[in-house]
Amino acid sequence: MTPPELYAFLASTIGSLMLFWPFFRPYLPYSLQSFIQSYCQRWVGSLSPYVHVTFHEFIGERLMRNEAHSAIQNYLSSSSSMHAKRLRAEMTKNKQSLILSMDDYEEITDEFEGAKLWWYSGKSISNKQQPFSLYPFTDEKRHYKLTFHKQHRDLIIGPYLDHVLKEGKEIEIRKRQRKMYMNHDGMWSSVVFEHPTTFETLAMEPEKKQEIMEDLISFSKAEELYARIGKAWKRGYLLYGPPGTGKSSMIAAMANLLNYDIYELELTGVKDNTELRRLLMDVSNKSVMVIEDIDCSLNLTNRRKTIREEEEEEMKDPKQNPLKDERDSKSSRVTLSGLLNSIDGLWSAYGGERIIVFTTNHVEKLDPALIRDGRMDKYIEMSYCGFEGFKVLANRYLKLESHHLFSRVGELLQEAQMTPAKVAGHLMPKTISGDAEICLESLIKALELVKETAGLKAEKEAK
Ligand SMILES: Nc1ncnc2c1ncn2[C@@H]1O[C@H](COP(=O)(O)OP(=O)(O)OP(=O)(O)O)[C@@H](O)[C@H]1O
Ligand SMILES: [Mg+2]
């Protein structure tokens, strides 16, 4: 029996003893009996050095779900799976794992900075007979009771409960079902995001991969830093490289690493700059905003003209902005300056923890305004498959760590340029037995052909 339980037991025993005293009991009305019992419990309770805090599952008249209760449930699920004897199991929303939480009427002990405390999960049941139903309606309401010694009051009410709520919310975010949003007619619509690509399955040089992962993780933990330097908590990446080098796969890996939602913004489907701003303001925190093929999304020649025109107009008369807006809405299209203004200004003013990623196959064609220093925080080149990338793919597709044909593939990859997508195509097992040798030979043949063609082309050009 834990010390708080001992006190509770003492309180009810003294109450019961008094009531069961045979001389008095027959003469006492029921209301008086319960009064004496509760009074005794309160009296013994006042002597108890333990403090109790109850967190109900539902609160208020309209019985709203108590967020603190769900956060505590998440927090306790991690420690209760180790300590509680009776557990309740539920499937997560993304159906990938089971969550174990302590069952009703279970108690577990926790410790925080040397203070010992107890969590008890209780439930109250009320049987209400519905007016037009033959079946009784059982209304269950759960609660958690936290008990601790009064000498730790400040520590538990302050830092400990903050810690529990923060941890619980983080677990909630980790187990939530992530979404991918796409814009359509000025609105975001979503589907469940379940992309299997992770940094582990991505074929690229290990150092580069590590650098990107560290950059992302340090960004996700830098809330306090961004607040201190007075900068919006967002980060911009430009991914560039030929088709099939893994730009879209990298975006999925980023979202999977950080547990973020994805917003895929199709600029050609956005009516004008105003609609763009509205869409950007609707984006939630913890998200990756993606604008793919930025060089194709906006009309290049018009776009350059528009920027210059707009800059000239603003230089001449800064009050002409209303005119500019009118023209934007009439032309029903997004301009590059509109995009940049929204991203630099408005977007950064709302929320935090957001990443924006642009992708392009032709970095040289991009408007200098888009890639000027400081606009994007990181430029990542996705390039042709190297030997390290090939090894990741061979391991993933053929479950091969090494093979006598690897050295030949390594030599050829230095001389012939092939995208990871094409290499992966050759390594895809064609038979059920998945004969690795056949796949590697097919890759070698293809690489030799690429090398030959490149050699012939170079010769021709030299001539
Ligand atoms: N670096 C890589 N690592 C692992 N798989 C890759 C890589 N690059 C490409 N692939 C494979 O090739 C397919 C196409 O890649 P992906 O769509 O990411 O290329 P992309 O660079 O976005 O191309 P595009 O420029 O045409 O959009 C992916 O489904 C993936 O299986
Ligand atoms: Mg792509």
CSV table of N, CA, C and O in Angstrom, one decimal, residues 63 73 158 444:
chain,number,residue,atom,x,y,z
A,63,LEU,N,-19.3,19.5,-21.9
A,63,LEU,CA,-18.4,18.3,-21.9
A,63,LEU,C,-17.4,18.3,-23.0
A,63,LEU,O,-17.4,17.4,-23.8
A,73,GLN,N,-2.6,11.2,-20.6
A,73,GLN,CA,-2.7,9.9,-21.1
A,73,GLN,C,-1.5,9.5,-22.0
A,73,GLN,O,-1.0,8.4,-21.8
A,158,GLY,N,4.2,23.4,-10.8
A,158,GLY,CA,4.9,24.2,-11.8
A,158,GLY,C,5.7,23.3,-12.8
A,158,GLY,O,5.1,22.8,-13.8
A,444,ILE,N,25.1,-2.9,-65.5
A,444,ILE,CA,26.4,-2.7,-66.1
A,444,ILE,C,26.3,-2.4,-67.6
A,444,ILE,O,26.9,-1.5,-68.1
